[in-house]
Amino acid sequence: MRTKDASKKLLNQRFFPSSKTKTLLNSRLPFTRSIAAVVSLSLSLYPHKKCFGYHLRGSEKMVMPEEEIGRLYRVRKTLMQMLLDRGYLVGDYDINMSKQQFLLKYGENMKREDLVLIKALRNNSSDQIYVFFPEEPKVGVKTMKTYTNRMKDESVFRAILVVQQNLTPFARTCISEISTKFHLEVFQEAELLINIKEHVLVPEHQMLTLAEKKTLLERYTVKGNTGDS
């Protein structure tokens, strides 16, 4: 009998520190002798209390739909290849990351802001670029200012914005106004789902030297500017 009373006392102390809870148990829910029922009631009455060693929170991150996870995986993969082609330091792991590795890294309840990254040029580590993934479908001025303030604090003057929809007109005006100090590129997610360089009908493009440009123009008898540009 003593052991039974001690166990009951321990149960009350661990899971129901409040007398209010015990009153509700005794008067309204006689079936709460079941441990499962006890836990269920604890969740509804005390969403922020600990129960069975777990922190029971009222609101958890929502699991991102599988289709959206696949979409962001493809977008990130294209971006990594783009940055590599532009001369930024991108590791093989980032380039060859599988979808399963992507899930392990960011989790099923990832947010777009979790994908934010910064890369430096291979030949100049002080020249960096940010890649931002705004959460809101349509990006406004407030978000733009948040990003530019962050860039200013870290002396980063280039950034890519990966947006779900077009920017608001005010946000586009903001980009124009700060273009003398910050170089911001905007891509919609849909534009980055496929890396166009990997398409068999699109050959790799390379910039001509001035000598090659002059030879090409002479070959096709085309007049052009053979100067610095």
Tab-separated table of C-alpha atoms in Angstrom:
chain	number	residue	atom	x	y	z
A	1	MET	CA	0.000	0.000	0.000
A	2	ARG	CA	2.842	2.317	0.884
A	3	THR	CA	4.484	1.690	-2.506
A	4	LYS	CA	1.204	2.424	-4.320
A	5	ASP	CA	0.744	5.688	-2.418
A	6	ALA	CA	4.343	6.719	-3.112
A	7	SER	CA	3.923	6.035	-6.831
A	8	LYS	CA	0.722	8.074	-6.931
A	9	LYS	CA	2.445	10.943	-5.131
A	10	LEU	CA	5.374	10.852	-7.565
A	11	LEU	CA	3.014	10.866	-10.545
A	12	ASN	CA	1.198	13.902	-9.196
A	13	GLN	CA	4.435	15.759	-8.469
A	14	ARG	CA	5.985	15.080	-11.854
A	15	PHE	CA	3.110	15.695	-14.193
A	16	PHE	CA	0.543	17.755	-12.313
A	17	PRO	CA	2.219	20.339	-10.105
A	18	SER	CA	-0.968	22.362	-9.956
A	19	SER	CA	-3.903	21.530	-7.674
A	20	LYS	CA	-6.186	22.843	-10.414
A	21	THR	CA	-5.135	19.989	-12.655
A	22	LYS	CA	-5.729	17.322	-10.000
A	23	THR	CA	-9.188	18.725	-9.298
A	24	LEU	CA	-10.099	18.495	-12.975
A	25	LEU	CA	-8.814	14.950	-13.120
A	26	ASN	CA	-10.871	13.799	-10.155
A	27	SER	CA	-14.101	15.580	-11.037
A	28	ARG	CA	-14.313	15.432	-14.819
A	29	LEU	CA	-12.175	12.635	-16.153
A	30	PRO	CA	-12.227	9.454	-14.060
A	31	PHE	CA	-10.564	7.515	-16.860
A	32	THR	CA	-7.345	9.462	-16.450
A	33	ARG	CA	-5.824	6.587	-14.561
A	34	SER	CA	-4.569	5.671	-17.985
A	35	ILE	CA	-1.138	7.191	-18.618
A	36	ALA	CA	-2.117	8.013	-22.200
A	37	ALA	CA	-5.096	10.022	-20.993
A	38	VAL	CA	-2.901	11.830	-18.476
A	39	VAL	CA	-0.497	12.904	-21.204
A	40	SER	CA	-3.355	13.975	-23.480
A	41	LEU	CA	-4.870	16.162	-20.790
A	42	SER	CA	-1.469	17.620	-19.955
A	43	LEU	CA	-1.066	18.695	-23.571
A	44	SER	CA	-4.366	20.561	-23.571
A	45	LEU	CA	-4.011	22.161	-20.138
A	46	TYR	CA	-0.298	22.887	-20.050
A	47	PRO	CA	1.098	23.159	-23.591
A	48	HIS	CA	4.347	24.666	-22.285
A	49	LYS	CA	5.025	22.136	-19.463
A	50	LYS	CA	7.379	19.191	-19.489
A	51	CYS	CA	5.854	15.731	-19.612
A	52	PHE	CA	7.747	12.427	-19.748
A	53	GLY	CA	10.975	14.326	-20.391
A	54	TYR	CA	9.692	16.152	-23.498
A	55	HIS	CA	8.924	19.828	-23.781
A	56	LEU	CA	5.317	20.085	-24.937
A	57	ARG	CA	4.888	23.222	-26.984
A	58	GLY	CA	1.631	24.617	-28.234
A	59	SER	CA	2.969	25.472	-31.673
A	60	GLU	CA	5.596	23.558	-33.615
A	61	LYS	CA	7.130	24.285	-37.013
A	62	MET	CA	4.949	23.066	-39.830
A	63	VAL	CA	6.374	20.297	-41.984
A	64	MET	CA	7.058	21.621	-45.480
A	65	PRO	CA	5.223	19.746	-48.272
A	66	GLU	CA	7.406	17.263	-50.144
A	67	GLU	CA	6.765	19.018	-53.460
A	68	GLU	CA	8.051	22.312	-52.058
A	69	ILE	CA	11.108	20.637	-50.545
A	70	GLY	CA	11.940	19.155	-53.946
A	71	ARG	CA	11.478	22.563	-55.535
A	72	LEU	CA	13.868	24.287	-53.120
A	73	TYR	CA	16.389	21.474	-53.530
A	74	ARG	CA	16.491	22.037	-57.288
A	75	VAL	CA	16.701	25.814	-56.871
A	76	ARG	CA	19.633	25.513	-54.474
A	77	LYS	CA	21.435	23.081	-56.773
A	78	THR	CA	21.143	25.488	-59.719
A	79	LEU	CA	22.370	28.381	-57.570
A	80	MET	CA	25.428	26.455	-56.427
A	81	GLN	CA	26.374	25.694	-60.018
A	82	MET	CA	25.778	29.337	-60.958
A	83	LEU	CA	28.051	30.588	-58.173
A	84	LEU	CA	30.736	28.066	-59.118
A	85	ASP	CA	30.626	29.242	-62.741
A	86	ARG	CA	30.996	32.838	-61.563
A	87	GLY	CA	34.195	32.019	-59.732
A	88	TYR	CA	32.910	31.654	-56.185
A	89	LEU	CA	34.270	29.043	-53.810
A	90	VAL	CA	31.726	26.214	-53.806
A	91	GLY	CA	32.604	22.776	-52.462
A	92	ASP	CA	31.905	19.467	-54.174
A	93	TYR	CA	29.498	18.574	-51.375
A	94	ASP	CA	27.293	21.574	-52.225
A	95	ILE	CA	27.399	20.812	-55.945
A	96	ASN	CA	26.700	17.090	-55.624
A	97	MET	CA	24.316	17.183	-52.655
A	98	SER	CA	21.519	14.645	-53.055
A	99	LYS	CA	17.931	15.332	-52.087
A	100	GLN	CA	18.315	13.010	-49.093
A	101	GLN	CA	21.390	14.937	-47.918
A	102	PHE	CA	19.467	18.173	-48.433
A	103	LEU	CA	16.724	16.862	-46.141
A	104	LEU	CA	19.239	15.757	-43.522
A	105	LYS	CA	20.880	19.183	-43.563
A	106	TYR	CA	17.762	21.363	-43.377
A	107	GLY	CA	15.039	19.037	-42.080
A	108	GLU	CA	11.425	18.540	-43.170
A	109	ASN	CA	10.292	21.622	-41.265
A	110	MET	CA	12.811	23.917	-42.933
A	111	LYS	CA	12.085	27.548	-43.660
A	112	ARG	CA	13.350	29.444	-46.648
A	113	GLU	CA	15.486	31.646	-44.414
A	114	ASP	CA	17.392	28.500	-43.386
A	115	LEU	CA	18.786	28.340	-46.937
A	116	VAL	CA	20.478	31.762	-46.791
A	117	LEU	CA	24.147	31.441	-47.698
A	118	ILE	CA	27.262	33.508	-48.320
A	119	LYS	CA	30.137	32.644	-50.646
A	120	ALA	CA	33.488	34.269	-51.432
A	121	LEU	CA	35.392	34.503	-54.708
A	122	ARG	CA	38.101	31.882	-55.136
A	123	ASN	CA	40.795	34.473	-55.863
A	124	ASN	CA	39.564	37.144	-53.430
A	125	SER	CA	38.047	35.972	-50.153
A	126	SER	CA	37.022	39.526	-49.204
A	127	ASP	CA	34.711	39.742	-52.245
A	128	GLN	CA	31.580	37.945	-51.082
A	129	ILE	CA	28.010	37.436	-52.209
A	130	TYR	CA	24.861	36.702	-50.225
A	131	VAL	CA	21.977	34.543	-51.432
A	132	PHE	CA	18.695	35.365	-49.688
A	133	PHE	CA	15.479	33.343	-49.693
A	134	PRO	CA	12.678	35.648	-48.441
A	135	GLU	CA	9.843	33.933	-46.589
A	136	GLU	CA	7.068	36.199	-47.828
A	137	PRO	CA	5.641	35.419	-51.299
A	138	LYS	CA	5.902	39.039	-52.420
A	139	VAL	CA	8.941	40.932	-51.157
A	140	GLY	CA	8.512	44.535	-50.077
A	141	VAL	CA	10.733	47.425	-49.005
A	142	LYS	CA	10.948	46.313	-45.366
A	143	THR	CA	12.619	43.032	-46.301
A	144	MET	CA	14.928	44.800	-48.741
A	145	LYS	CA	16.103	47.160	-46.007
A	146	THR	CA	16.688	44.245	-43.640
A	147	TYR	CA	18.928	42.582	-46.210
A	148	THR	CA	20.872	45.709	-47.176
A	149	ASN	CA	21.467	46.578	-43.515
A	150	ARG	CA	22.856	43.094	-42.966
A	151	MET	CA	25.067	43.433	-46.024
A	152	LYS	CA	26.299	46.841	-44.896
A	153	ASP	CA	27.206	45.512	-41.439
A	154	GLU	CA	29.222	42.677	-42.987
A	155	SER	CA	30.728	44.708	-45.877
A	156	VAL	CA	29.066	42.543	-48.524
A	157	PHE	CA	27.940	44.448	-51.602
A	158	ARG	CA	26.521	41.742	-53.849
A	159	ALA	CA	23.461	39.598	-53.320
A	160	ILE	CA	21.014	37.321	-55.096
A	161	LEU	CA	17.365	37.326	-54.037
A	162	VAL	CA	15.392	34.163	-54.755
A	163	VAL	CA	11.740	35.190	-54.629
A	164	GLN	CA	8.492	33.273	-54.953
A	165	GLN	CA	6.743	36.063	-56.854
A	166	ASN	CA	7.664	39.406	-58.363
A	167	LEU	CA	8.872	42.203	-56.116
A	168	THR	CA	6.485	44.977	-55.207
A	169	PRO	CA	6.949	48.177	-57.271
A	170	PHE	CA	8.353	49.929	-54.193
A	171	ALA	CA	10.922	47.165	-53.692
A	172	ARG	CA	12.052	47.491	-57.309
A	173	THR	CA	12.415	51.236	-56.837
A	174	CYS	CA	14.474	50.534	-53.729
A	175	ILE	CA	16.867	48.335	-55.739
A	176	SER	CA	17.332	51.113	-58.287
A	177	GLU	CA	18.045	53.672	-55.590
A	178	ILE	CA	20.734	51.590	-53.895
A	179	SER	CA	22.317	50.278	-57.108
A	180	THR	CA	25.316	52.596	-56.730
A	181	LYS	CA	26.303	50.817	-53.504
A	182	PHE	CA	24.746	47.357	-53.671
A	183	HIS	CA	24.415	45.044	-56.651
A	184	LEU	CA	21.255	42.976	-56.197
A	185	GLU	CA	20.005	40.348	-58.629
A	186	VAL	CA	16.487	38.974	-58.413
A	187	PHE	CA	15.445	35.519	-59.611
A	188	GLN	CA	12.084	33.859	-59.268
A	189	GLU	CA	12.206	30.285	-58.000
A	190	ALA	CA	10.653	29.062	-61.249
A	191	GLU	CA	13.640	30.449	-63.187
A	192	LEU	CA	16.081	28.332	-61.180
A	193	LEU	CA	14.329	24.970	-61.288
A	194	ILE	CA	16.435	23.959	-64.288
A	195	ASN	CA	20.061	24.836	-64.923
A	196	ILE	CA	19.923	25.998	-68.526
A	197	LYS	CA	23.631	25.241	-68.950
A	198	GLU	CA	22.879	21.546	-68.578
A	199	HIS	CA	20.397	21.636	-71.468
A	200	VAL	CA	21.753	19.763	-74.492
A	201	LEU	CA	20.486	22.431	-76.899
A	202	VAL	CA	22.330	25.249	-75.132
A	203	PRO	CA	26.104	25.074	-75.712
A	204	GLU	CA	28.492	26.619	-73.219
A	205	HIS	CA	29.053	30.339	-73.852
A	206	GLN	CA	32.477	31.904	-73.438
A	207	MET	CA	33.523	35.544	-73.607
A	208	LEU	CA	35.790	36.346	-76.570
A	209	THR	CA	39.106	38.091	-76.187
A	210	LEU	CA	39.571	41.372	-78.075
A	211	ALA	CA	41.668	39.576	-80.697
A	212	GLU	CA	39.024	36.868	-81.175
A	213	LYS	CA	36.320	39.497	-81.413
A	214	LYS	CA	38.254	41.393	-84.092
A	215	THR	CA	38.837	38.209	-86.105
A	216	LEU	CA	35.153	37.270	-85.908
A	217	LEU	CA	33.999	40.703	-87.052
A	218	GLU	CA	36.429	40.678	-89.974
A	219	ARG	CA	35.344	37.188	-90.993
A	220	TYR	CA	31.710	38.219	-91.296
A	221	THR	CA	32.521	41.733	-92.529
A	222	VAL	CA	30.708	43.273	-89.592
A	223	LYS	CA	31.643	46.646	-88.206
A	224	GLY	CA	31.845	46.843	-84.450
A	225	ASN	CA	33.645	48.402	-81.545
A	226	THR	CA	36.932	46.536	-81.037
A	227	GLY	CA	37.919	48.656	-78.066
A	228	ASP	CA	37.657	47.743	-74.419
A	229	SER	CA	34.044	46.564	-74.518
